[in-house]
PDB file of C-alpha atoms and ligand atoms in Angstrom:
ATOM      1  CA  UNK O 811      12.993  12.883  18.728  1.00  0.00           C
ATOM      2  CA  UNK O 812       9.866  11.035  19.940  1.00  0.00           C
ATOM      3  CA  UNK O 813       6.887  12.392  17.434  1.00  0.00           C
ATOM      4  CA  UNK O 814       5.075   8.796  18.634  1.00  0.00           C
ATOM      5  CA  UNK O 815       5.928   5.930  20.504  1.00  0.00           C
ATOM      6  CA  UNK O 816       6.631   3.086  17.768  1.00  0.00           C
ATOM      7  CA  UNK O 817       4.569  -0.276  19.054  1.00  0.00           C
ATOM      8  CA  UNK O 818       7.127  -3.008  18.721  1.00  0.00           C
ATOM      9  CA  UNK O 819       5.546  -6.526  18.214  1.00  0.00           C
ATOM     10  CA  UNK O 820       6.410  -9.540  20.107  1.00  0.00           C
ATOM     11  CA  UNK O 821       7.612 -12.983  17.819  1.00  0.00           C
ATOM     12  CA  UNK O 822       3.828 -14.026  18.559  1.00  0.00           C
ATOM     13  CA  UNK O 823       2.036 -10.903  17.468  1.00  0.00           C
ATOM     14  CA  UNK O 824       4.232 -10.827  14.296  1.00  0.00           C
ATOM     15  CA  UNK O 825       2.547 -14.478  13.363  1.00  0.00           C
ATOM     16  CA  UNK O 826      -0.421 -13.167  13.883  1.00  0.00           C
ATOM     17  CA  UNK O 827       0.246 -10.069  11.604  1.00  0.00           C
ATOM     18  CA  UNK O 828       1.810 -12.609   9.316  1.00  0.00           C
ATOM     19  CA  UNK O 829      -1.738 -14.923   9.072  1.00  0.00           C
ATOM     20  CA  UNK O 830      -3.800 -11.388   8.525  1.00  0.00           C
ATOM     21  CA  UNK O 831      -1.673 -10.428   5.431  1.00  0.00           C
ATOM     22  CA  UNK O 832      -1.787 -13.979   3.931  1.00  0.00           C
ATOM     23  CA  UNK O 833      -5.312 -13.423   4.022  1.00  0.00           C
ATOM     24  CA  UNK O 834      -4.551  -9.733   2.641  1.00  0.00           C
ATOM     25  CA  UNK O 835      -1.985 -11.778  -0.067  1.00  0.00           C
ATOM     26  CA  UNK O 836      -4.672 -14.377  -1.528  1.00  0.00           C
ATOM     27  CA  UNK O 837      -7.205 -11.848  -2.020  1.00  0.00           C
ATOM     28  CA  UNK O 838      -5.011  -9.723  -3.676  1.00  0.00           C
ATOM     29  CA  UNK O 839      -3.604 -13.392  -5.372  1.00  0.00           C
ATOM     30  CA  UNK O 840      -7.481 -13.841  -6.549  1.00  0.00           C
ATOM     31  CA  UNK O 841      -8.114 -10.449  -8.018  1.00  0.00           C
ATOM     32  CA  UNK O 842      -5.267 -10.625 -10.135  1.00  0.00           C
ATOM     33  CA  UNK O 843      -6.312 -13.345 -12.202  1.00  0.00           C
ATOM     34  CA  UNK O 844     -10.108 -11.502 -12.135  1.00  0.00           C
ATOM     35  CA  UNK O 845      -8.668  -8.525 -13.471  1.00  0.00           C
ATOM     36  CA  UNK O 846      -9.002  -8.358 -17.240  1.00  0.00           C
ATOM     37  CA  UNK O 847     -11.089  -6.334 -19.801  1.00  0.00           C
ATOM     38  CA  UNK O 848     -15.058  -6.307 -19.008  1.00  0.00           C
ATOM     39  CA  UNK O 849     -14.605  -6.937 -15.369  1.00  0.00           C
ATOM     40  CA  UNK O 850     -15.909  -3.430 -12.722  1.00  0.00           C
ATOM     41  CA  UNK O 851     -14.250  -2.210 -10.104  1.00  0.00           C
ATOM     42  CA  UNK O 852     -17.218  -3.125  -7.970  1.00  0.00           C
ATOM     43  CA  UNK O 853     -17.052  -6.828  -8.695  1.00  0.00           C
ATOM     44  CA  UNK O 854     -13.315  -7.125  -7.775  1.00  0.00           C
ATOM     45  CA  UNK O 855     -14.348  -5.513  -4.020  1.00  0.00           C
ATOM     46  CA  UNK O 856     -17.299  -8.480  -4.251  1.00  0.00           C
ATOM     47  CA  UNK O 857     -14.493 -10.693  -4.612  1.00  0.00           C
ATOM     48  CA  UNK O 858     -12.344  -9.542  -1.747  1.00  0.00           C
ATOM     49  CA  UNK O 859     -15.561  -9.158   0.641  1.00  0.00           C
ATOM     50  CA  UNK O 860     -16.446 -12.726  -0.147  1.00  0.00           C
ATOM     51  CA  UNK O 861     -12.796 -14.147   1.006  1.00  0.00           C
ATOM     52  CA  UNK O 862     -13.063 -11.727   3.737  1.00  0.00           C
ATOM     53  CA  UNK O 863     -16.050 -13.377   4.947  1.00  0.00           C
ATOM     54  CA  UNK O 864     -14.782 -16.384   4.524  1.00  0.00           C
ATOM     55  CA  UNK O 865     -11.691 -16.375   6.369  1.00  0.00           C
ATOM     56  CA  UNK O 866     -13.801 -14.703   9.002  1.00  0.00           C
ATOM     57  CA  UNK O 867     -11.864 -11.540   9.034  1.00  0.00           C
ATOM     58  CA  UNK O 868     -13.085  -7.913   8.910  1.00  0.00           C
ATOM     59  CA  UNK O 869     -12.875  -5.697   6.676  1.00  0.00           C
ATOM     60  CA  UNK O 870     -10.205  -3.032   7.301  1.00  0.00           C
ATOM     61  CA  UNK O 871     -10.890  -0.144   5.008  1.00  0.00           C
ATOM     62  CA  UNK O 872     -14.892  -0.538   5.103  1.00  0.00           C
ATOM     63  CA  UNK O 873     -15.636   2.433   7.268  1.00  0.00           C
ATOM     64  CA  UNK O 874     -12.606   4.280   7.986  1.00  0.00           C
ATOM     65  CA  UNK O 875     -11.820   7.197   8.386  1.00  0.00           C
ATOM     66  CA  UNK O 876      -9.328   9.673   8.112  1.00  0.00           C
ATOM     67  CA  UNK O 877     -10.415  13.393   8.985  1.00  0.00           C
ATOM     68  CA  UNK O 878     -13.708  14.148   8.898  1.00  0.00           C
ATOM     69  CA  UNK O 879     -14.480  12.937   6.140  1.00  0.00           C
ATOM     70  CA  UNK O 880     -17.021  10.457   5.125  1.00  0.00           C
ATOM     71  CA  UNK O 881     -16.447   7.069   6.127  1.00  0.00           C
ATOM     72  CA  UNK O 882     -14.428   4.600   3.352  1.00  0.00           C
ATOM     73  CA  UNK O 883     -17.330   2.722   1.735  1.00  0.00           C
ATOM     74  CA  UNK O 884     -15.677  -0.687   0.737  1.00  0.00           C
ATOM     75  CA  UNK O 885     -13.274  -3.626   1.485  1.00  0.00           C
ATOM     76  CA  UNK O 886     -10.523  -2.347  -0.834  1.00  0.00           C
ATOM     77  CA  UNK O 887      -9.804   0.872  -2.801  1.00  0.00           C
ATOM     78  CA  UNK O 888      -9.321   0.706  -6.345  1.00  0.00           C
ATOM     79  CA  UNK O 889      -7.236   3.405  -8.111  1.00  0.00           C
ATOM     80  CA  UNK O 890      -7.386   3.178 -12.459  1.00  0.00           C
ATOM     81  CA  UNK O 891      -4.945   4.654 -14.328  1.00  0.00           C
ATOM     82  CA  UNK O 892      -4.678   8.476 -13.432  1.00  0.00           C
ATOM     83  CA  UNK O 893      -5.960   7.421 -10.099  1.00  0.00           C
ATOM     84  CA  UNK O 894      -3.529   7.164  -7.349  1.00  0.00           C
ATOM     85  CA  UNK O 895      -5.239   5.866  -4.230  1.00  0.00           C
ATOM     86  CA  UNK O 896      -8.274   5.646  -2.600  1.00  0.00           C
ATOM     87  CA  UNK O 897     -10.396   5.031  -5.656  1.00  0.00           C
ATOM     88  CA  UNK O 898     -13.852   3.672  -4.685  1.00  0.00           C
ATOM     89  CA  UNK O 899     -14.875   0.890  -6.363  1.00  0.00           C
ATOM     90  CA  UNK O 900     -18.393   0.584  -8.450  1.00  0.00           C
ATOM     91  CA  UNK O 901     -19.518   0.225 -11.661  1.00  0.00           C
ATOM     92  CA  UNK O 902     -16.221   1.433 -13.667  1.00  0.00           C
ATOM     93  CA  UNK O 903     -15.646  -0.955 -16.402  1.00  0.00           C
ATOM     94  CA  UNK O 904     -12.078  -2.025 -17.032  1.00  0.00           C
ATOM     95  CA  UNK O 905     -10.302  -1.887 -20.754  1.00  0.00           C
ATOM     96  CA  UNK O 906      -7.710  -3.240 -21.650  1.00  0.00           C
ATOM     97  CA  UNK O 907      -4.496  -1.001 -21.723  1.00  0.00           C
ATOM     98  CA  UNK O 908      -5.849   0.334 -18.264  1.00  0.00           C
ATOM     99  CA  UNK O 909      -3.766  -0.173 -14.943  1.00  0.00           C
ATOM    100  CA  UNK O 910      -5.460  -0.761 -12.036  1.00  0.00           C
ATOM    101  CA  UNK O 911      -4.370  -0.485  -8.098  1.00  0.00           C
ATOM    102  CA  UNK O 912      -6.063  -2.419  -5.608  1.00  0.00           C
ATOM    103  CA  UNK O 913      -5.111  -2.024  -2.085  1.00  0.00           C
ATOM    104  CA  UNK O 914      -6.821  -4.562   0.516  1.00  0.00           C
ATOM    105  CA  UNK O 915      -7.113  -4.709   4.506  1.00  0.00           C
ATOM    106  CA  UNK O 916      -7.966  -6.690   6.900  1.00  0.00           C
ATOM    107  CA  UNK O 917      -8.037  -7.411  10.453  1.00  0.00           C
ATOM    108  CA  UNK O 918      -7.219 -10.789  11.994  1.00  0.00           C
ATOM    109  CA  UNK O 919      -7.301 -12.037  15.882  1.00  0.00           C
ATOM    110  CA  UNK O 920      -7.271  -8.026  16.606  1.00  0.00           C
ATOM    111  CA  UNK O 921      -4.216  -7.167  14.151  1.00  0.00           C
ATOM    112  CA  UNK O 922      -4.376  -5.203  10.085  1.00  0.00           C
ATOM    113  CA  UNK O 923      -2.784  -7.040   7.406  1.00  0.00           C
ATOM    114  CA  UNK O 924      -2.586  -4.411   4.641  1.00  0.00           C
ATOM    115  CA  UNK O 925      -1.125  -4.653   1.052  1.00  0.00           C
ATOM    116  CA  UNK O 926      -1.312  -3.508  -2.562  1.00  0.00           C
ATOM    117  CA  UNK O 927      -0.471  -3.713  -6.216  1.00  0.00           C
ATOM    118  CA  UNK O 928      -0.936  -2.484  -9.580  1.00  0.00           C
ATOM    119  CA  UNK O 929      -2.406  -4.679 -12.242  1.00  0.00           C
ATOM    120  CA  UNK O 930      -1.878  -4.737 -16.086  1.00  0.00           C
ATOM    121  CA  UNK O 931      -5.723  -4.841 -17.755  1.00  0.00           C
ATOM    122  CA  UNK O 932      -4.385  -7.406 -20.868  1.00  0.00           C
ATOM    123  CA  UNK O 933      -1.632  -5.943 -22.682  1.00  0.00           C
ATOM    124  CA  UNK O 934      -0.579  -2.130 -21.811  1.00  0.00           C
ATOM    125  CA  UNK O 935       2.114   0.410 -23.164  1.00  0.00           C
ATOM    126  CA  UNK O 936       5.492  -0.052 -22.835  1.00  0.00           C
ATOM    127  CA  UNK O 937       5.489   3.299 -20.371  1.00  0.00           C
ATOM    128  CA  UNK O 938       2.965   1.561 -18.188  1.00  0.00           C
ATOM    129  CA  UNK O 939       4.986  -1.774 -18.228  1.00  0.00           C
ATOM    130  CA  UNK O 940       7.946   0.468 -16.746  1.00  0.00           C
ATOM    131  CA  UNK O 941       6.042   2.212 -14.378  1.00  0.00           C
ATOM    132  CA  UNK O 942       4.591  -1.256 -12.570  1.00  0.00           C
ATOM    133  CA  UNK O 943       8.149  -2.466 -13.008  1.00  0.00           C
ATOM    134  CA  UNK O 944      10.389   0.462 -11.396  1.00  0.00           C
ATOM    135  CA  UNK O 945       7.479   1.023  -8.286  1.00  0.00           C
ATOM    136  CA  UNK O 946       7.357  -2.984  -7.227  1.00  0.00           C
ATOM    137  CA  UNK O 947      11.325  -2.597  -7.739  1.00  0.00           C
ATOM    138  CA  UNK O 948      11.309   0.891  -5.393  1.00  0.00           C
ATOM    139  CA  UNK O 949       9.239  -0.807  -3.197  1.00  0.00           C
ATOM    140  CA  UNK O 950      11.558  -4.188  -2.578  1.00  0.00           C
ATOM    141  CA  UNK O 951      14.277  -1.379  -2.497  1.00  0.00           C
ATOM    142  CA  UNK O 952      13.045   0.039   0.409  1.00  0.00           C
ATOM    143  CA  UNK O 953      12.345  -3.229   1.949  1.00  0.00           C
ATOM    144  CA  UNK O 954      16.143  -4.928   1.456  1.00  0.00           C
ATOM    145  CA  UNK O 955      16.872  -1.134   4.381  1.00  0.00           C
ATOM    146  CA  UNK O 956      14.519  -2.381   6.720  1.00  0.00           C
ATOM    147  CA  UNK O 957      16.885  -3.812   9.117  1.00  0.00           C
ATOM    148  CA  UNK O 958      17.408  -2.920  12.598  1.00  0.00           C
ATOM    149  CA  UNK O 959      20.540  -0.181  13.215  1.00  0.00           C
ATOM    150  CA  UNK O 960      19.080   1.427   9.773  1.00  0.00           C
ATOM    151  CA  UNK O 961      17.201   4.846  10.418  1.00  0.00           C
ATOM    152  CA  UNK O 962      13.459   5.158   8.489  1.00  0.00           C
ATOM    153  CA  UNK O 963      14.652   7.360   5.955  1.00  0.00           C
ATOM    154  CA  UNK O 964      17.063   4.531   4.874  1.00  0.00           C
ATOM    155  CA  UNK O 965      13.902   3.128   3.245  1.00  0.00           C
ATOM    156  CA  UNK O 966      12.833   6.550   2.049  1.00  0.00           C
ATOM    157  CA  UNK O 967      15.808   7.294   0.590  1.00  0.00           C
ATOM    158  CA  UNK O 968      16.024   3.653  -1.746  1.00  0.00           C
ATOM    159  CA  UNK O 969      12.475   4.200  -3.119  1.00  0.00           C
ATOM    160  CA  UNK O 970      12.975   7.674  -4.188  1.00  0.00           C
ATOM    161  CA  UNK O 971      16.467   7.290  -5.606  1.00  0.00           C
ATOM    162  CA  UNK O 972      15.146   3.985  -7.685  1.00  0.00           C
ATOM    163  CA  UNK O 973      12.131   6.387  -8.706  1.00  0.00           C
ATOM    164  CA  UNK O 974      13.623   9.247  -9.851  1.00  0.00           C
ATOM    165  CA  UNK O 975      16.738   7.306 -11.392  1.00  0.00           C
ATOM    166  CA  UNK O 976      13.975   5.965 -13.758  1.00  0.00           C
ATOM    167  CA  UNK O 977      12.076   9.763 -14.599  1.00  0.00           C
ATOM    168  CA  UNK O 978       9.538   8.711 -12.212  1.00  0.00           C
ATOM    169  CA  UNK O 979       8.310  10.988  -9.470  1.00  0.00           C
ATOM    170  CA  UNK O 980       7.304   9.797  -5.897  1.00  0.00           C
ATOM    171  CA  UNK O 981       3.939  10.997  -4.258  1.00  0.00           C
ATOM    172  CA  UNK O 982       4.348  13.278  -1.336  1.00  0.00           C
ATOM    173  CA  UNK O 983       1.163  13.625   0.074  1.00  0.00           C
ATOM    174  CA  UNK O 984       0.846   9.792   0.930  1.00  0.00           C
ATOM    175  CA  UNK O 985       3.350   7.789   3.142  1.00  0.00           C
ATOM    176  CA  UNK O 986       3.276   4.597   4.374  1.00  0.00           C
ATOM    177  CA  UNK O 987       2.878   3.703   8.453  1.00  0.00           C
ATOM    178  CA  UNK O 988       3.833   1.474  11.137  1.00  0.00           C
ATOM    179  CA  UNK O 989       1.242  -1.343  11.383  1.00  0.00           C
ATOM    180  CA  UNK O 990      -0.415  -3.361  14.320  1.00  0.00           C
ATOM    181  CA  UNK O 991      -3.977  -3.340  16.132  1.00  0.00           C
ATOM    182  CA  UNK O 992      -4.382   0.085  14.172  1.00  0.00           C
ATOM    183  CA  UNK O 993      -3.748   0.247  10.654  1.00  0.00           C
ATOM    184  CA  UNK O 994      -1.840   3.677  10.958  1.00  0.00           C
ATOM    185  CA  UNK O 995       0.573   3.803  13.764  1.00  0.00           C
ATOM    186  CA  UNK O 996       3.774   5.732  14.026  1.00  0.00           C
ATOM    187  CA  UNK O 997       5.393   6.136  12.157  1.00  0.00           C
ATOM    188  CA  UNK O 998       5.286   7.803   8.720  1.00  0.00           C
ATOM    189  CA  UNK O 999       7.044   6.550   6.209  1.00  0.00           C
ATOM    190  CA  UNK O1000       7.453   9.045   3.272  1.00  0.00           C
ATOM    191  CA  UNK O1001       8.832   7.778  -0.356  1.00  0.00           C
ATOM    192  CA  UNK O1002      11.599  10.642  -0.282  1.00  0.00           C
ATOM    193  CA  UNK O1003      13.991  12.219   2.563  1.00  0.00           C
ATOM    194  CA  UNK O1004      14.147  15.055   4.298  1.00  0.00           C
ATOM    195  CA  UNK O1005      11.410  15.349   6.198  1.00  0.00           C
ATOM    196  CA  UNK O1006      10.052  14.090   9.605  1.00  0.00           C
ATOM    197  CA  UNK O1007      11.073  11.882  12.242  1.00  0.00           C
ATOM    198  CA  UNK O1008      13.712   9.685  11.241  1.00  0.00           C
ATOM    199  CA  UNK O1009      13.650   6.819  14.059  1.00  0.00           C
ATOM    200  CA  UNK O1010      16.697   4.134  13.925  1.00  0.00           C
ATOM    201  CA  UNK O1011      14.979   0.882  13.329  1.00  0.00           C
ATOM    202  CA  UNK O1012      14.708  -1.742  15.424  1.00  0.00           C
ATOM    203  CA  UNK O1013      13.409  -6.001  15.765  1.00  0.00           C
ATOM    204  CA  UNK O1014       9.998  -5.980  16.488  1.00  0.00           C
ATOM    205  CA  UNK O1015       8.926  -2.905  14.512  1.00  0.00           C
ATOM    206  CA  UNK O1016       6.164  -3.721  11.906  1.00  0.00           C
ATOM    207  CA  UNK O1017       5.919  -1.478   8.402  1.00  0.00           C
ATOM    208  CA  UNK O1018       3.565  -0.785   5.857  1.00  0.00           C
ATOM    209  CA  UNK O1019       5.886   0.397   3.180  1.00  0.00           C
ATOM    210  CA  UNK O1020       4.257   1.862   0.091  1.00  0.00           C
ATOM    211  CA  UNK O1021       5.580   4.184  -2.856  1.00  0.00           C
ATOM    212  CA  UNK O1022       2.949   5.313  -5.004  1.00  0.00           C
ATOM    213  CA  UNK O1023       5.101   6.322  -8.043  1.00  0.00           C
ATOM    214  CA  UNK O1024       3.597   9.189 -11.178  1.00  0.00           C
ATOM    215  CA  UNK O1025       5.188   8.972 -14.325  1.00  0.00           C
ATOM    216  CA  UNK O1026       4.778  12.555 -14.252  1.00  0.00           C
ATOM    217  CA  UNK O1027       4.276  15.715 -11.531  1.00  0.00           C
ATOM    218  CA  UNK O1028       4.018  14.035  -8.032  1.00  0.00           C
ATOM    219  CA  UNK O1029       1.020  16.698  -7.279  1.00  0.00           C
ATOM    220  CA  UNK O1030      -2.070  15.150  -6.718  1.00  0.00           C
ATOM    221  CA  UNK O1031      -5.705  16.457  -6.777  1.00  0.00           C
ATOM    222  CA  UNK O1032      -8.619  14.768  -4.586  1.00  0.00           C
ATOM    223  CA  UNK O1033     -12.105  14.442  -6.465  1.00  0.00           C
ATOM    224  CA  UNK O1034     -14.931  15.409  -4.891  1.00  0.00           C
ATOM    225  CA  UNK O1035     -16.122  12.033  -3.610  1.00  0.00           C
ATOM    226  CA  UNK O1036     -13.748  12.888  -0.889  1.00  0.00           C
ATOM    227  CA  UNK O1037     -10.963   9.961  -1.218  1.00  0.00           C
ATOM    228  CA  UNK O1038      -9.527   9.380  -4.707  1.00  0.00           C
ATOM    229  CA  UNK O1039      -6.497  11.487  -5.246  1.00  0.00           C
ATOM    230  CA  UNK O1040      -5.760  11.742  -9.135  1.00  0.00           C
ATOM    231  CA  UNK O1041      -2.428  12.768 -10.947  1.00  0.00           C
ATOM    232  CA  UNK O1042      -2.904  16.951 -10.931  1.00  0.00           C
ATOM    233  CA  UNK O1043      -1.356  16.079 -14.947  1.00  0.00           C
ATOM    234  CA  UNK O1044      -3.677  13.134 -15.632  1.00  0.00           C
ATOM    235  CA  UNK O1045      -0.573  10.780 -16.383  1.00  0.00           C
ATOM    236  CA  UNK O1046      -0.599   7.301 -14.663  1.00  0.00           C
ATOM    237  CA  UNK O1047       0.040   6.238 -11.187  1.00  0.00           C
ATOM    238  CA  UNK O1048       1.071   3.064  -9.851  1.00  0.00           C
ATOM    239  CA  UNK O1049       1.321   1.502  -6.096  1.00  0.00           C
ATOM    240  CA  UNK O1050       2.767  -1.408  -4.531  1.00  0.00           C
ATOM    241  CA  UNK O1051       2.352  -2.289  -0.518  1.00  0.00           C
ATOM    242  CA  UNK O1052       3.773  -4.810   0.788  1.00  0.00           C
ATOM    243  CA  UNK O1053       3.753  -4.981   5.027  1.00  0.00           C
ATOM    244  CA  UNK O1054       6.620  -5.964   6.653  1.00  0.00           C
ATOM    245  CA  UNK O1055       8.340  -6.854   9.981  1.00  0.00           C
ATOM    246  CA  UNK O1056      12.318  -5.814  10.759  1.00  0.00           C
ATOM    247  CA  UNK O1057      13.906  -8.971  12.067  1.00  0.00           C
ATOM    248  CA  UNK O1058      16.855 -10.377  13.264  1.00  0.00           C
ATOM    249  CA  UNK O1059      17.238 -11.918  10.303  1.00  0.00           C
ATOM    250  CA  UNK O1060      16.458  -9.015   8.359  1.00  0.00           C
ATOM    251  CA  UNK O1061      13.481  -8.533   6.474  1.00  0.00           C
ATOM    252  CA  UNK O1062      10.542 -10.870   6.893  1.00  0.00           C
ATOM    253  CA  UNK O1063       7.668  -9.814   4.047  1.00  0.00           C
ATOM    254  CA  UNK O1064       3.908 -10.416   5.926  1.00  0.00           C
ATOM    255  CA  UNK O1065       1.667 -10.155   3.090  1.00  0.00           C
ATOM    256  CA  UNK O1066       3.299 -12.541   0.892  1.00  0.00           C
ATOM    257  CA  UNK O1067       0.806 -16.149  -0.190  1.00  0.00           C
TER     258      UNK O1067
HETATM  259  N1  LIG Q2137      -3.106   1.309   2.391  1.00  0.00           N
HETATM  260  C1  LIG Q2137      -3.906   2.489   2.597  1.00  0.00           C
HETATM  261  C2  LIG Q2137      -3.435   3.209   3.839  1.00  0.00           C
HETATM  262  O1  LIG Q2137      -2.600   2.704   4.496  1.00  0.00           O
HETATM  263  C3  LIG Q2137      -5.327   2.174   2.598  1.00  0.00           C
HETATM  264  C4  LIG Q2137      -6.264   3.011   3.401  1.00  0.00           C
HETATM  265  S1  LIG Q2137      -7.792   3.038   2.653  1.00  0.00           S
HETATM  266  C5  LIG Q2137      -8.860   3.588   3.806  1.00  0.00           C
HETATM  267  O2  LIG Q2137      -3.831   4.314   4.145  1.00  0.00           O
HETATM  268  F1  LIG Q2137      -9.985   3.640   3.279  1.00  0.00           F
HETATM  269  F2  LIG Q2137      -8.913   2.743   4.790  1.00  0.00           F
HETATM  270  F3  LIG Q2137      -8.454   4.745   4.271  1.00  0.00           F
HETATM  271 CO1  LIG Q2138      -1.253   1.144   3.999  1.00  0.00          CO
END
């Protein structure tokens, strides 16, 4: 036990987390009706630094970073197709049939707000269709087990199951995090069991939950820009973040419009 204290957030703080991921919800709201055929990469992070600015936030991702590696260059990552995270957005062109991931943060009154999802570009294949399909369903899955008494890989355990019931294969080198003033706080939250800490929840805690889901080998590759992480088979990726807080009342979705 105890590989990090887990912050638990007071009724208050939770508002406020709940008013930085609306912010994190309508930008991600507004980008998915930009998305379509023509549009770059690039101009959907305009988009999102624009609202940012205007709801007088701060950009969450712009400047992070992880090891020591260089510092994250933009307001949200964008991840196409074989992509899985971390994509850098610029002057990629989107086509139709492509997928796209965005993933925005954003910090509010001192607290993140951080969410993501995966974007049809026009019509795609049927494969991709089930791919966005079974990873939003993994990742409401793994929410419906965040409630307190439940241990962490409860929610682990619902994505991957839902995953690999469907063919699908869960990344491993990615989790998802507690959430709060920092963007990563304890703890991990992988998208399969057996590994790690595996804390009993409780009210108050406040999750970032988010399966990135391969159609085929869950190994990954990173590029040499230092942050996308590719498919090691070149097959498509897909990811869905939604953060949450574990209530009373069970789960209470933040970055929801
Ligand atoms: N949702 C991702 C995460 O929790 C986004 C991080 S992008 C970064 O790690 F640039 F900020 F690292
Ligand atoms: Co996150």
């Amino acid at each position: 036990m105890k590989p990090g204290m887990i912050i638990l957030k007071t009724k208050k703080e939770i508002e406020i987390m709940r008013e930085a991921n609306r912010i994190v919800a309508q930008i991600l709201e507004r980008i998915g009706e930009a998305v379509g055929p023509g549009i770059t990469t690039g101009e959907l992070d305009a988009i999102a630094e624009k609202m940012i600015r205007k709801a007088k936030a701060r950009a969450a991702f712009k400047g992070y970073q992880m090891r020591n590696q260089t510092p994250y260059p933009a307001c949200v990552c964008s991840s196409v197709n074989d992509e899985v995270v971390h994509g850098i957005p610029g002057p990629r062109v989107l086509n139709e049939g492509d997928i796209v991931s965005i993933d925005v943060g954003v910090v509010h009154k001192g607290f993140v707000g951080d969410a993501a999802r995966t974007y049809p570009v026009a019509t795609i294949s049927e494969q991709a269709v089930k791919l966005l399909n079974v990873t939003r369903e993994s990742l409401h899955k793994g929410i419906e087990q965040a409630v307190p008494g439940n241990r962490l890989h409860d929610i682990s355990a619902a994505v991957q199951k839902h995953v690999e019931s469907h063919g699908f294969s869960v990344v491993r080198d990615f989790v998802g995090h507690g959430i709060g003033r920092n963007m990563h706080e304890p703890p991990q939250i992988p998208n399969y069991t057996g590994v790690g800490w595996n804390p009993r929840l409780k009210t108050g805690m406040v999750l970032a939950l988010e399966p990135m889901v391969n159609e085929g080998t869950w190994r990954i590759k990173l590029l040499d820009d230092e942050w996308t992480a590719v498919t090691a088979d070149g097959k498509l990726s897909a990811h869905f973040e939604h953060s949450i807080a574990v209530t009373d009342n069970g789960p209470l979705i933040l970055s929801e419009p």
